[in-house]
C-alpha atoms as a PDB file:
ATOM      1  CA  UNK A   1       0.000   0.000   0.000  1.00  0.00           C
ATOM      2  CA  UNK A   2       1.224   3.413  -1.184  1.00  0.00           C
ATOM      3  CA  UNK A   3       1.469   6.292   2.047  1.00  0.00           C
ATOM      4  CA  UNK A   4      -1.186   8.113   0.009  1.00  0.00           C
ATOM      5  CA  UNK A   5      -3.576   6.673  -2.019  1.00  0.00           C
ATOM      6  CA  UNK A   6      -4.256   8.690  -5.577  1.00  0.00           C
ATOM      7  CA  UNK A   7      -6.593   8.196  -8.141  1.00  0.00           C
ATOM      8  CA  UNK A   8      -5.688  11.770 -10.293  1.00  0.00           C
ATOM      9  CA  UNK A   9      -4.316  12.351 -13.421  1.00  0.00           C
ATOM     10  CA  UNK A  10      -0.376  11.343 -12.852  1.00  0.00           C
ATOM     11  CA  UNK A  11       1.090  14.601 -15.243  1.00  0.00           C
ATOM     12  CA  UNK A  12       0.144  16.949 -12.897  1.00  0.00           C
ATOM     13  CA  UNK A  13       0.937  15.355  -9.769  1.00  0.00           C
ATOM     14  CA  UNK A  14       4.349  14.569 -10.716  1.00  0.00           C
ATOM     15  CA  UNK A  15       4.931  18.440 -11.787  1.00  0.00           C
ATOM     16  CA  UNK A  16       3.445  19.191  -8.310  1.00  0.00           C
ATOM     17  CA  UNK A  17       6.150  16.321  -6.840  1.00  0.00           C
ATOM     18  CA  UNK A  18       9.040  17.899  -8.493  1.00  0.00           C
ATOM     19  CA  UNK A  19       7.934  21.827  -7.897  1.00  0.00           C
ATOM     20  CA  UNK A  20       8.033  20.745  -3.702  1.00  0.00           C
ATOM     21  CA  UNK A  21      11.507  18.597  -4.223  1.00  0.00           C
ATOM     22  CA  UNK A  22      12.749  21.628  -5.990  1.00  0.00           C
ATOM     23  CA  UNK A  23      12.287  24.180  -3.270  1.00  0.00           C
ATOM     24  CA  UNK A  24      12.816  22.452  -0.627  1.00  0.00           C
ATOM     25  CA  UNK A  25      16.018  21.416  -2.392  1.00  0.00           C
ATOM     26  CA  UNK A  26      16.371  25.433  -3.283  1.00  0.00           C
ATOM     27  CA  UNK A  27      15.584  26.272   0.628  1.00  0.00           C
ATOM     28  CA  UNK A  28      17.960  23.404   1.792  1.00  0.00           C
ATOM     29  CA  UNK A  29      20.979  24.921  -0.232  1.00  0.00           C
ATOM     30  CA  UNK A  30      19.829  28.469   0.575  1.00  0.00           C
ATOM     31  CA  UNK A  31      19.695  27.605   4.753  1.00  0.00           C
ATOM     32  CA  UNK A  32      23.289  25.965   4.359  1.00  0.00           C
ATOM     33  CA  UNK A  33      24.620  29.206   2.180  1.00  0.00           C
ATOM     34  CA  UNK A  34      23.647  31.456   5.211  1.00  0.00           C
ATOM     35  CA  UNK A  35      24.203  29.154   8.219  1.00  0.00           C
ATOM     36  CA  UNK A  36      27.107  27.778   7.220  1.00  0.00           C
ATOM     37  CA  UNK A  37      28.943  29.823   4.951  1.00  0.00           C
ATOM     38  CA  UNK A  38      27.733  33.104   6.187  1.00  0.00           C
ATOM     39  CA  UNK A  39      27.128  32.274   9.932  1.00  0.00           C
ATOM     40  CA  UNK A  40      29.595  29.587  11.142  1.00  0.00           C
ATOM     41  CA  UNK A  41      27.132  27.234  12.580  1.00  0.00           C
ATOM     42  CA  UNK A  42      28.611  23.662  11.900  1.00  0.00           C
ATOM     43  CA  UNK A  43      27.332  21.727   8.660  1.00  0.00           C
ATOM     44  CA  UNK A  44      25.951  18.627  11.170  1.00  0.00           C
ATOM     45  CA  UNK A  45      23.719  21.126  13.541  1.00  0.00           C
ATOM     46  CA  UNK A  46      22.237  22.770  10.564  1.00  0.00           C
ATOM     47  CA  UNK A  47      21.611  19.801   8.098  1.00  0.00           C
ATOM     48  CA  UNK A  48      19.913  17.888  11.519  1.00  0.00           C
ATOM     49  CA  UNK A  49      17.861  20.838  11.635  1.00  0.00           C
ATOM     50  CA  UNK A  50      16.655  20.846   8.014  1.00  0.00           C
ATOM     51  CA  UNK A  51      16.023  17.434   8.032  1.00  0.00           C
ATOM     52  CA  UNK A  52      13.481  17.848  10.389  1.00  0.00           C
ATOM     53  CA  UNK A  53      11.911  20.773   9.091  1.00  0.00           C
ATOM     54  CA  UNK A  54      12.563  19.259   5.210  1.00  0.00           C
ATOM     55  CA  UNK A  55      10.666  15.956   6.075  1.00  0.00           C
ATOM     56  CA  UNK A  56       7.609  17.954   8.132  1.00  0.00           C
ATOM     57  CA  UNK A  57       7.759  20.310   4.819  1.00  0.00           C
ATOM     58  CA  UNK A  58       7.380  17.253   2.260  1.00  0.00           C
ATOM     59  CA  UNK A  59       5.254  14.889   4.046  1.00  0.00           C
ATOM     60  CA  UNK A  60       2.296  17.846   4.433  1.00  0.00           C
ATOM     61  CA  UNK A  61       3.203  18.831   0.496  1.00  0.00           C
ATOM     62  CA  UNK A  62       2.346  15.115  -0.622  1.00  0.00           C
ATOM     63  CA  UNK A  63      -0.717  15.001   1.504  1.00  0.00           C
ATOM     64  CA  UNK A  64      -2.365  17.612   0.929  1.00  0.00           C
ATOM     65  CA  UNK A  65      -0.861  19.025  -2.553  1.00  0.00           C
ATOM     66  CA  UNK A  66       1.010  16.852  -4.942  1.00  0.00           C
ATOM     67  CA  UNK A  67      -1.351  14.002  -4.026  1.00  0.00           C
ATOM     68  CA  UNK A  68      -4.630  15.279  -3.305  1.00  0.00           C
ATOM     69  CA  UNK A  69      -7.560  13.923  -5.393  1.00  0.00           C
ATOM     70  CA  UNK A  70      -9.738  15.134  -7.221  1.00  0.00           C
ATOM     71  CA  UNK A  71     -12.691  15.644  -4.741  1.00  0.00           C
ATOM     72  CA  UNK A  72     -10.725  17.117  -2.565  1.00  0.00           C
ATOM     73  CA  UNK A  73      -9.466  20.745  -4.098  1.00  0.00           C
END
């Protein structure tokens, strides 16, 4: 059994799946950029944080974006 179950048109869910891997691959880069190069926290404290934040981020965007169906929008 899949985490979410989907019964939509796959074209658009898969741009919606690779517009939320994009930023939060964008935001990820951006967050090390300023915390690590710019700030001097240490790689392992930030990239803990992100992960966090990165996996909250993407599970909500698959539930209730890229795979929402079509009764639900």
């Amino acid at each position: 059994q899949w985490t979410f179950r989907f019964d939509g048109p796959i074209a658009p869910a898969l741009a919606r799946y690779f517009a939320a891997y994009t930023i939060c691959y964008l935001v990820n880069l951006a967050s090390i950029i300023v915390f690590v190069d710019k700030l001097k926290f240490t790689h392992q404290w930030v990239m803990g944080v992100l992960i966090i934040f990165m996996s909250a981020f993407l599970f909500f965007a698959q539930k209730l974006w890229i795979f929402r169906n079509a009764t639900t929008n």
